[in-house]
Every structure is written in structure tokens, then in C-alpha cells.
PDB file of C-alpha atoms and ligand atoms in Angstrom:
ATOM      1  CA  MET A   1      12.226   2.461  14.416  1.00 98.00           C
ATOM      2  CA  LYS A   2      13.666   5.640  12.546  1.00 98.00           C
ATOM      3  CA  PHE A   3      12.367   9.338  13.312  1.00 98.00           C
ATOM      4  CA  THR A   4      13.562  11.801  10.449  1.00 99.00           C
ATOM      5  CA  PHE A   5      13.021  15.168  11.366  1.00 99.00           C
ATOM      6  CA  VAL A   6      13.109  17.783   8.497  1.00 98.00           C
ATOM      7  CA  THR A   7      13.562  21.186  10.380  1.00 98.00           C
ATOM      8  CA  LEU A   8      15.217  24.300  10.709  1.00 98.00           C
ATOM      9  CA  PHE A   9      15.571  23.897  13.983  1.00 98.00           C
ATOM     10  CA  GLU A  10      17.984  20.758  14.836  1.00 98.00           C
ATOM     11  CA  ASN A  11      18.112  22.085  18.348  1.00 98.00           C
ATOM     12  CA  LEU A  12      14.319  22.038  19.437  1.00 98.00           C
ATOM     13  CA  ILE A  13      13.804  18.815  19.492  1.00 98.00           C
ATOM     14  CA  ARG A  14      17.642  16.886  19.712  1.00 98.00           C
ATOM     15  CA  PRO A  15      17.537  17.583  23.486  1.00 98.00           C
ATOM     16  CA  TYR A  16      14.003  15.655  24.298  1.00 98.00           C
ATOM     17  CA  PHE A  17      15.843  12.578  23.321  1.00 98.00           C
ATOM     18  CA  GLU A  18      18.812  13.028  25.525  1.00 98.00           C
ATOM     19  CA  ASP A  19      17.441  12.213  28.775  1.00 97.00           C
ATOM     20  CA  SER A  20      15.470   9.566  30.352  1.00 97.00           C
ATOM     21  CA  ILE A  21      13.210   6.890  28.124  1.00 97.00           C
ATOM     22  CA  LEU A  22      13.710   8.330  24.675  1.00 98.00           C
ATOM     23  CA  LYS A  23      18.041   8.487  26.082  1.00 98.00           C
ATOM     24  CA  ARG A  24      17.462   4.779  26.955  1.00 97.00           C
ATOM     25  CA  ALA A  25      15.807   3.743  23.697  1.00 98.00           C
ATOM     26  CA  LEU A  26      18.569   5.367  21.322  1.00 98.00           C
ATOM     27  CA  GLN A  27      20.977   3.901  23.604  1.00 98.00           C
ATOM     28  CA  SER A  28      19.614   0.148  22.955  1.00 98.00           C
ATOM     29  CA  GLY A  29      18.891   1.271  18.797  1.00 98.00           C
ATOM     30  CA  LEU A  30      14.905   0.584  19.252  1.00 98.00           C
ATOM     31  CA  ILE A  31      14.851   3.680  17.992  1.00 98.00           C
ATOM     32  CA  GLU A  32      17.360   6.159  15.710  1.00 98.00           C
ATOM     33  CA  ILE A  33      17.166   9.611  14.897  1.00 98.00           C
ATOM     34  CA  GLU A  34      17.893  11.990  12.238  1.00 98.00           C
ATOM     35  CA  PHE A  35      17.835  15.331  10.755  1.00 98.00           C
ATOM     36  CA  PHE A  36      17.931  17.042   7.377  1.00 98.00           C
ATOM     37  CA  ASN A  37      17.483  20.637   7.517  1.00 98.00           C
ATOM     38  CA  PRO A  38      15.845  22.531   3.801  1.00 98.00           C
ATOM     39  CA  ARG A  39      18.685  25.386   4.230  1.00 98.00           C
ATOM     40  CA  ASP A  40      20.939  22.545   3.136  1.00 98.00           C
ATOM     41  CA  PHE A  41      18.709  21.628   0.277  1.00 98.00           C
ATOM     42  CA  THR A  42      18.576  25.875  -1.529  1.00 98.00           C
ATOM     43  CA  THR A  43      19.395  26.456  -4.769  1.00 97.00           C
ATOM     44  CA  ASN A  44      20.099  30.168  -3.772  1.00 96.00           C
ATOM     45  CA  LYS A  45      23.162  32.547  -3.436  1.00 94.00           C
ATOM     46  CA  HIS A  46      22.227  33.240  -0.079  1.00 96.00           C
ATOM     47  CA  ASN A  47      20.296  29.675   1.218  1.00 96.00           C
ATOM     48  CA  LYS A  48      16.950  31.920   2.036  1.00 96.00           C
ATOM     49  CA  VAL A  49      14.652  29.274   3.325  1.00 97.00           C
ATOM     50  CA  ASP A  50      11.437  31.492   3.440  1.00 95.00           C
ATOM     51  CA  ASP A  51       9.483  33.258   0.176  1.00 94.00           C
ATOM     52  CA  TYR A  52       6.586  35.239  -0.121  1.00 95.00           C
ATOM     53  CA  GLN A  53       3.067  34.223  -0.784  1.00 96.00           C
ATOM     54  CA  VAL A  54       2.045  33.534  -4.285  1.00 96.00           C
ATOM     55  CA  GLY A  55      -1.211  35.968  -5.107  1.00 95.00           C
ATOM     56  CA  GLY A  56      -0.230  37.816  -1.647  1.00 93.00           C
ATOM     57  CA  GLY A  57      -1.089  36.639   2.403  1.00 92.00           C
ATOM     58  CA  ALA A  58       0.212  38.312   5.358  1.00 92.00           C
ATOM     59  CA  GLY A  59       3.703  36.519   6.652  1.00 94.00           C
ATOM     60  CA  LEU A  60       6.597  34.621   4.302  1.00 97.00           C
ATOM     61  CA  LEU A  61       6.367  31.025   3.845  1.00 96.00           C
ATOM     62  CA  LEU A  62       8.370  27.965   3.758  1.00 96.00           C
ATOM     63  CA  GLY A  63      10.059  28.051   0.255  1.00 94.00           C
ATOM     64  CA  VAL A  64       8.697  25.068  -1.883  1.00 97.00           C
ATOM     65  CA  GLN A  65      11.909  24.898  -3.557  1.00 97.00           C
ATOM     66  CA  PRO A  66      14.208  23.740  -0.501  1.00 98.00           C
ATOM     67  CA  LEU A  67      11.522  22.174   1.329  1.00 98.00           C
ATOM     68  CA  PHE A  68      10.688  20.252  -1.760  1.00 98.00           C
ATOM     69  CA  ASP A  69      14.190  19.011  -2.402  1.00 98.00           C
ATOM     70  CA  THR A  70      14.754  17.871   0.767  1.00 98.00           C
ATOM     71  CA  LEU A  71      11.422  15.646   0.649  1.00 98.00           C
ATOM     72  CA  LYS A  72      12.358  14.234  -2.483  1.00 98.00           C
ATOM     73  CA  LYS A  73      15.854  13.380  -1.264  1.00 98.00           C
ATOM     74  CA  ILE A  74      14.584  11.161   1.447  1.00 98.00           C
ATOM     75  CA  LYS A  75      11.964   9.515  -0.660  1.00 98.00           C
ATOM     76  CA  ASP A  76      14.597   8.734  -2.714  1.00 98.00           C
ATOM     77  CA  THR A  77      17.052   7.072  -0.303  1.00 98.00           C
ATOM     78  CA  HIS A  78      14.423   5.720   2.207  1.00 98.00           C
ATOM     79  CA  PRO A  79      12.380   2.911   0.982  1.00 98.00           C
ATOM     80  CA  ASP A  80      10.245   2.571   3.916  1.00 98.00           C
ATOM     81  CA  ALA A  81      10.123   6.686   4.517  1.00 98.00           C
ATOM     82  CA  TYR A  82       6.523   7.356   6.135  1.00 99.00           C
ATOM     83  CA  PHE A  83       5.451  11.348   5.920  1.00 99.00           C
ATOM     84  CA  ILE A  84       4.139  12.626   8.405  1.00 99.00           C
ATOM     85  CA  PHE A  85       3.352  17.022   8.368  1.00 98.00           C
ATOM     86  CA  PRO A  86       1.932  18.248  11.512  1.00 98.00           C
ATOM     87  CA  ALA A  87      -0.119  20.874  11.044  1.00 98.00           C
ATOM     88  CA  PRO A  88      -3.374  23.065  12.877  1.00 98.00           C
ATOM     89  CA  ALA A  89      -5.473  21.498   9.984  1.00 98.00           C
ATOM     90  CA  GLY A  90      -4.382  17.835  10.436  1.00 98.00           C
ATOM     91  CA  LYS A  91      -6.947  15.659  12.079  1.00 98.00           C
ATOM     92  CA  PRO A  92      -5.936  15.512  16.247  1.00 98.00           C
ATOM     93  CA  PHE A  93      -3.443  13.061  16.743  1.00 98.00           C
ATOM     94  CA  LYS A  94      -4.731  10.065  19.000  1.00 97.00           C
ATOM     95  CA  GLN A  95      -2.975   7.337  20.944  1.00 96.00           C
ATOM     96  CA  ILE A  96      -5.165   5.163  18.905  1.00 96.00           C
ATOM     97  CA  ASP A  97      -2.453   6.543  16.138  1.00 98.00           C
ATOM     98  CA  ALA A  98       0.699   6.333  18.006  1.00 98.00           C
ATOM     99  CA  LYS A  99      -0.483   2.515  18.361  1.00 97.00           C
ATOM    100  CA  ARG A 100      -0.961   2.581  14.724  1.00 98.00           C
ATOM    101  CA  LEU A 101       2.623   4.294  13.937  1.00 98.00           C
ATOM    102  CA  ALA A 102       4.256   2.698  16.373  1.00 98.00           C
ATOM    103  CA  LEU A 103       4.541  -0.718  14.098  1.00 98.00           C
ATOM    104  CA  LYS A 104       5.871   1.901  11.124  1.00 98.00           C
ATOM    105  CA  LYS A 105       9.959   1.743  10.155  1.00 98.00           C
ATOM    106  CA  ASN A 106      10.615   4.931   8.978  1.00 98.00           C
ATOM    107  CA  ILE A 107       8.188   8.331   9.901  1.00 99.00           C
ATOM    108  CA  VAL A 108       9.880  11.492   8.331  1.00 99.00           C
ATOM    109  CA  PHE A 109       7.876  14.576  10.102  1.00 99.00           C
ATOM    110  CA  VAL A 110       8.276  17.512   8.362  1.00 98.00           C
ATOM    111  CA  ASN A 111       7.973  20.228  10.253  1.00 98.00           C
ATOM    112  CA  GLY A 112       6.604  24.321   9.268  1.00 98.00           C
ATOM    113  CA  ARG A 113       7.576  27.269  10.242  1.00 97.00           C
ATOM    114  CA  TYR A 114       6.733  30.508   9.401  1.00 97.00           C
ATOM    115  CA  GLU A 115       3.011  31.214   7.404  1.00 96.00           C
ATOM    116  CA  GLY A 116       3.717  27.238   7.461  1.00 97.00           C
ATOM    117  CA  ILE A 117       3.723  25.072   3.758  1.00 97.00           C
ATOM    118  CA  ASP A 118       4.085  25.533   0.745  1.00 97.00           C
ATOM    119  CA  GLU A 119       0.560  23.378  -0.183  1.00 97.00           C
ATOM    120  CA  ARG A 120       1.874  21.827  -2.905  1.00 97.00           C
ATOM    121  CA  VAL A 121       4.347  19.972  -0.771  1.00 98.00           C
ATOM    122  CA  VAL A 122       1.513  18.365   1.533  1.00 98.00           C
ATOM    123  CA  GLU A 123      -0.342  17.509  -1.381  1.00 98.00           C
ATOM    124  CA  THR A 124       3.170  15.822  -3.203  1.00 98.00           C
ATOM    125  CA  PHE A 125       4.400  13.864  -0.441  1.00 98.00           C
ATOM    126  CA  ALA A 126       2.159  13.614   3.184  1.00 98.00           C
ATOM    127  CA  ASN A 127       0.865  10.836   3.819  1.00 98.00           C
ATOM    128  CA  GLU A 128      -0.684  11.767   6.957  1.00 98.00           C
ATOM    129  CA  VAL A 129      -1.107  15.385   8.481  1.00 98.00           C
ATOM    130  CA  PHE A 130      -2.074  15.953  11.879  1.00 98.00           C
ATOM    131  CA  SER A 131      -2.660  18.513  14.530  1.00 98.00           C
ATOM    132  CA  LEU A 132      -1.907  18.640  18.334  1.00 98.00           C
ATOM    133  CA  GLY A 133      -4.413  21.085  19.220  1.00 98.00           C
ATOM    134  CA  ASP A 134      -7.122  23.807  18.145  1.00 98.00           C
ATOM    135  CA  TYR A 135      -4.055  26.761  18.508  1.00 98.00           C
ATOM    136  CA  VAL A 136      -1.583  27.719  16.666  1.00 98.00           C
ATOM    137  CA  LEU A 137       2.180  26.922  17.245  1.00 98.00           C
ATOM    138  CA  THR A 138       5.169  28.921  16.036  1.00 98.00           C
ATOM    139  CA  GLY A 139       6.870  25.738  14.297  1.00 98.00           C
ATOM    140  CA  GLY A 140       5.737  21.870  13.947  1.00 98.00           C
ATOM    141  CA  GLU A 141       8.489  20.966  15.938  1.00 98.00           C
ATOM    142  CA  LEU A 142       6.906  20.610  19.167  1.00 98.00           C
ATOM    143  CA  ALA A 143       4.187  18.996  17.235  1.00 98.00           C
ATOM    144  CA  SER A 144       6.824  16.284  16.345  1.00 98.00           C
ATOM    145  CA  CYS A 145       8.171  15.876  19.529  1.00 98.00           C
ATOM    146  CA  VAL A 146       4.865  15.435  21.310  1.00 98.00           C
ATOM    147  CA  PHE A 147       4.037  12.509  18.159  1.00 98.00           C
ATOM    148  CA  SER A 148       7.162  10.839  18.091  1.00 98.00           C
ATOM    149  CA  ASP A 149       7.715  10.418  21.991  1.00 98.00           C
ATOM    150  CA  ALA A 150       3.844   9.030  21.971  1.00 98.00           C
ATOM    151  CA  ILE A 151       4.404   6.433  18.967  1.00 98.00           C
ATOM    152  CA  SER A 152       7.948   5.141  20.838  1.00 98.00           C
ATOM    153  CA  ARG A 153       6.058   4.427  24.147  1.00 96.00           C
ATOM    154  CA  ASN A 154       4.482   1.756  22.216  1.00 96.00           C
ATOM    155  CA  ILE A 155       7.526   0.009  20.367  1.00 97.00           C
ATOM    156  CA  GLU A 156       7.806  -2.417  22.060  1.00 96.00           C
ATOM    157  CA  GLY A 157      10.879  -2.501  24.559  1.00 96.00           C
ATOM    158  CA  VAL A 158      10.481   1.035  25.125  1.00 96.00           C
ATOM    159  CA  LEU A 159       8.845   0.855  28.311  1.00 95.00           C
ATOM    160  CA  GLY A 160      10.358  -1.034  30.834  1.00 84.00           C
ATOM    161  CA  ASN A 161       7.046  -2.407  32.023  1.00 81.00           C
ATOM    162  CA  GLN A 162       5.009  -3.232  28.944  1.00 77.00           C
ATOM    163  CA  SER A 163       2.147  -4.353  30.756  1.00 75.00           C
ATOM    164  CA  SER A 164       1.692  -0.559  31.844  1.00 75.00           C
ATOM    165  CA  LEU A 165       0.435   0.048  28.828  1.00 81.00           C
ATOM    166  CA  ASP A 166      -2.648  -1.914  28.812  1.00 79.00           C
ATOM    167  CA  GLU A 167      -3.824   0.108  32.096  1.00 79.00           C
ATOM    168  CA  GLU A 168      -3.813   3.558  30.372  1.00 87.00           C
ATOM    169  CA  SER A 169      -5.692   6.365  29.367  1.00 90.00           C
ATOM    170  CA  PHE A 170      -7.712   5.927  25.985  1.00 91.00           C
ATOM    171  CA  GLU A 171      -7.142   1.886  26.673  1.00 85.00           C
ATOM    172  CA  ASN A 172     -11.473   0.519  25.996  1.00 84.00           C
ATOM    173  CA  GLU A 173     -11.912   4.472  25.648  1.00 89.00           C
ATOM    174  CA  LEU A 174     -11.222   5.349  29.420  1.00 95.00           C
ATOM    175  CA  LEU A 175      -9.280   7.439  31.548  1.00 97.00           C
ATOM    176  CA  GLU A 176      -6.902   5.473  33.660  1.00 96.00           C
ATOM    177  CA  ALA A 177      -8.224   5.180  37.076  1.00 96.00           C
ATOM    178  CA  PRO A 178      -6.815   7.023  39.610  1.00 96.00           C
ATOM    179  CA  SER A 179      -3.847   6.004  41.230  1.00 96.00           C
ATOM    180  CA  PHE A 180      -1.985   6.289  44.344  1.00 96.00           C
ATOM    181  CA  SER A 181       2.125   6.041  45.307  1.00 97.00           C
ATOM    182  CA  LYS A 182       2.611   4.487  49.067  1.00 97.00           C
ATOM    183  CA  PRO A 183       1.896   5.854  52.007  1.00 97.00           C
ATOM    184  CA  ALA A 184      -1.020   4.354  51.726  1.00 97.00           C
ATOM    185  CA  PHE A 185      -2.264   7.525  54.670  1.00 97.00           C
ATOM    186  CA  TYR A 186      -0.497  10.563  54.378  1.00 98.00           C
ATOM    187  CA  GLU A 187      -1.548  14.359  55.239  1.00 98.00           C
ATOM    188  CA  GLY A 188      -4.656  12.501  56.872  1.00 98.00           C
ATOM    189  CA  LYS A 189      -5.713  11.159  53.856  1.00 98.00           C
ATOM    190  CA  SER A 190      -6.100   7.640  52.799  1.00 98.00           C
ATOM    191  CA  VAL A 191      -6.446   5.849  49.500  1.00 97.00           C
ATOM    192  CA  PRO A 192      -9.248   3.986  48.808  1.00 97.00           C
ATOM    193  CA  SER A 193      -9.880   1.185  52.050  1.00 97.00           C
ATOM    194  CA  GLU A 194     -10.160  -1.108  49.141  1.00 97.00           C
ATOM    195  CA  PHE A 195      -6.802  -1.147  48.159  1.00 96.00           C
ATOM    196  CA  LEU A 196      -5.806  -2.343  51.358  1.00 96.00           C
ATOM    197  CA  LYS A 197      -7.511  -5.217  51.745  1.00 96.00           C
ATOM    198  CA  GLY A 198      -5.059  -7.113  49.281  1.00 93.00           C
ATOM    199  CA  ASN A 199      -8.478  -8.753  47.078  1.00 97.00           C
ATOM    200  CA  HIS A 200      -6.855  -8.491  43.600  1.00 97.00           C
ATOM    201  CA  ALA A 201     -10.389  -8.792  41.750  1.00 97.00           C
ATOM    202  CA  LYS A 202     -12.089  -6.312  44.414  1.00 98.00           C
ATOM    203  CA  ILE A 203      -9.316  -3.840  43.772  1.00 97.00           C
ATOM    204  CA  ALA A 204      -9.560  -4.463  39.916  1.00 95.00           C
ATOM    205  CA  ASN A 205     -13.364  -4.345  39.830  1.00 97.00           C
ATOM    206  CA  LEU A 206     -12.980  -0.993  41.666  1.00 97.00           C
ATOM    207  CA  LYS A 207     -10.643   0.255  39.198  1.00 96.00           C
ATOM    208  CA  ILE A 208     -13.098  -0.129  36.893  1.00 95.00           C
ATOM    209  CA  GLU A 209     -15.833   1.937  38.374  1.00 97.00           C
ATOM    210  CA  MET A 210     -13.595   4.722  38.935  1.00 97.00           C
ATOM    211  CA  ALA A 211     -12.389   4.874  35.800  1.00 96.00           C
ATOM    212  CA  LYS A 212     -15.442   5.432  34.526  1.00 96.00           C
ATOM    213  CA  LEU A 213     -16.959   7.655  36.495  1.00 97.00           C
ATOM    214  CA  LYS A 214     -13.362   9.993  36.364  1.00 97.00           C
ATOM    215  CA  THR A 215     -14.238   9.693  32.163  1.00 97.00           C
ATOM    216  CA  LYS A 216     -17.319  10.686  33.226  1.00 97.00           C
ATOM    217  CA  TYR A 217     -15.819  13.674  34.821  1.00 98.00           C
ATOM    218  CA  PHE A 218     -12.951  14.812  33.218  1.00 98.00           C
ATOM    219  CA  ARG A 219     -14.165  13.665  29.253  1.00 97.00           C
ATOM    220  CA  PRO A 220     -18.121  13.541  28.927  1.00 97.00           C
ATOM    221  CA  ASP A 221     -17.117  13.330  25.332  1.00 95.00           C
ATOM    222  CA  LEU A 222     -14.950  10.033  25.325  1.00 95.00           C
ATOM    223  CA  PHE A 223     -18.153   8.085  28.170  1.00 95.00           C
ATOM    224  CA  ALA A 224     -20.875   9.223  25.830  1.00 94.00           C
ATOM    225  CA  ARG A 225     -18.974   7.756  22.802  1.00 90.00           C
ATOM    226  CA  LYS A 226     -18.278   4.621  24.614  1.00 82.00           C
ATOM    227  CA  SER A 227     -21.343   4.652  26.252  1.00 84.00           C
ATOM    228  CA  ALA A 228     -23.179   5.109  22.712  1.00 86.00           C
ATOM    229  CA  ARG A 229     -21.166   2.053  21.731  1.00 80.00           C
ATOM    230  CA  ARG A 230     -23.012  -0.527  23.734  1.00 74.00           C
TER     231      ARG A 230
HETATM  232  N1  SAM B   1      -0.571  29.670   8.823  1.00 94.25           N
HETATM  233  C1  SAM B   1      -1.443  28.215   9.529  1.00 94.25           C
HETATM  234  C2  SAM B   1      -2.423  28.266   9.703  1.00 94.25           C
HETATM  235  O1  SAM B   1      -3.049  28.976   9.632  1.00 94.25           O
HETATM  236  O2  SAM B   1      -2.533  27.330   9.322  1.00 94.25           O
HETATM  237  C3  SAM B   1      -0.247  28.130  10.856  1.00 94.25           C
HETATM  238  C4  SAM B   1       1.370  28.064  10.268  1.00 94.25           C
HETATM  239  S1  SAM B   1       2.526  27.429  11.982  1.00 94.25           S
HETATM  240  C5  SAM B   1       2.278  29.393  12.271  1.00 94.25           C
HETATM  241  C6  SAM B   1       4.045  27.237  11.414  1.00 94.25           C
HETATM  242  C7  SAM B   1       3.949  25.659  11.741  1.00 94.25           C
HETATM  243  O3  SAM B   1       4.005  25.048  13.007  1.00 94.25           O
HETATM  244  C8  SAM B   1       2.970  24.960  11.258  1.00 94.25           C
HETATM  245  O4  SAM B   1       3.247  25.019   9.572  1.00 94.25           O
HETATM  246  C9  SAM B   1       2.883  23.786  11.474  1.00 94.25           C
HETATM  247  O5  SAM B   1       4.037  22.434  10.855  1.00 94.25           O
HETATM  248  C10 SAM B   1       3.031  24.236  12.859  1.00 94.25           C
HETATM  249  N2  SAM B   1       1.693  24.273  13.596  1.00 94.25           N
HETATM  250  C11 SAM B   1       1.418  25.261  14.421  1.00 94.25           C
HETATM  251  N3  SAM B   1       0.054  24.569  14.911  1.00 94.25           N
HETATM  252  C12 SAM B   1       0.213  23.238  15.050  1.00 94.25           C
HETATM  253  C13 SAM B   1      -0.557  22.292  15.362  1.00 94.25           C
HETATM  254  N4  SAM B   1      -1.505  22.955  16.317  1.00 94.25           N
HETATM  255  N5  SAM B   1      -0.400  21.160  15.627  1.00 94.25           N
HETATM  256  C14 SAM B   1       0.570  20.976  14.467  1.00 94.25           C
HETATM  257  N6  SAM B   1       1.425  21.520  13.907  1.00 94.25           N
HETATM  258  C15 SAM B   1       1.257  22.726  14.342  1.00 94.25           C
END
């Protein structure tokens, strides 16, 4: 998978890939990252990337020309480019999207700044628009890091133990059951006694029940959706 980031601020993104799991994924060639800066595509004298809004409005936008030309260049040179625009207006990004998008070859994240992006650019290039949540960030870079992280761990080989994906939150519309590290007794607290008896079938059943209770408590919306489907 190649992640192409369109951003004025490469340094907000690059360090995220310099440690831990994503660093290893880069080193082993499972993922690749590259950057395009709209400032390199400006045609004006001072390489200005922001511009006023037609018809008025508070603040500046990322200007249409530099961004349009950047994306056109990417489209012409990247046959598998799949354009994702992070934006508050987008649909909420979910685990199911992370899994689906992990099968793409090249995802291009188009990161807005200032008061956002000229709508004609979105209309022309966007394959999908995703939101990180119902709040406004200063730019798309954080959202792109989050989306590319969630996508990466669903690419085969990125996680050391692939089976850990199967038990994770949002599988079967449940949160993951509570988990406990060794030792079994700590500071006067014990793990559930069933976990100590070694009966794997019983432990598995208990985990399912605990996952249901946890989902009901923390995410009643998710639990209600699951119950409605039954
Ligand atoms: N004026 C825009 C609005 O009210 O919808 C907000 C623009 S925001 C200050 C600048 C950029 O940050 C956006 O173009 C987008 O790329 C990114 N952004 C802000 N909030 C976001 C969110 N919740 N999810 C994803 N991207 C976001």
C-alpha cells in the first residue's frame, strides 16, 4: 500500500511513521509513504497557497489552483490513486472502512488547512470524504495519520499476530472484552477466577458475555444496533 499525503506540513505526518509498528511496516515494504506539497505547484510569484473566498466569508481557503494542479499531477502519474478528503462534513470513519480500504493499492489523503478546501476540488477528485469526529481541527493531517494507522494494521503482515485482529473491538459490533496482564493478582485485585482454571471454552464464553456487557455499558448505540439485527 502506498499512502500519498498532500499537505503543506509534511513534518506533522512523517514522524508518525518513524516508530513502532508503522516504522517496521515501512522498513519491510508493506507500506510506503510519499508527500506532495501544493506550494510546489503554485503559479503565482510568491508561492501563495491561500486565497480569499468568492462571495465573502470568514477566513482564507486553500486556493483552488495549487491544489487542483497537485491532484491532477497525482492522478496523471498514479494509476491506482484513490482520493480521500478528511473533512468535518465527511461520514464518520469506521473500522469497517479501515478494513475495506486496506485492500487499495494507493490512497491519497488530501489535507485541508485554513478554512478548508475549494468545493470544486472535492467534487472533481474525491472518492470519499471522511470525518474524524464532530469537532473542527486546524488541518487534515491528524485525521490522515489516524486513518492511515487504522488502515495499515489491517494490511496483511503489518501486525505481528494477525489473529489479534479477530478479537478486537468492532468485530461483530462488540467492544473487546476486558483483558488482564500478568500477574493474576495485583494490589489486592484478581482477574476473573474463570481465567485461572484453564478451560478455554469456558473462558471464551465468558469473554463473549463480558464483551456484551462492556458494549452495553460504554456504547449503548452499538449494542442496540446489534440487538436490532438479531
Ligand atoms: N471551515 C471548515 C468547516 O467548518 O467545515 C473547517 C476547516 S478546518 C479548520 C481545516 C481542515 O482541517 C479541513 O479542510 C479538513 O481537512 C481538516 N479537518 C478539520 N476537522 C476535521 C474533522 N473533524 N475530520 C477530518 N478532517 C478535519
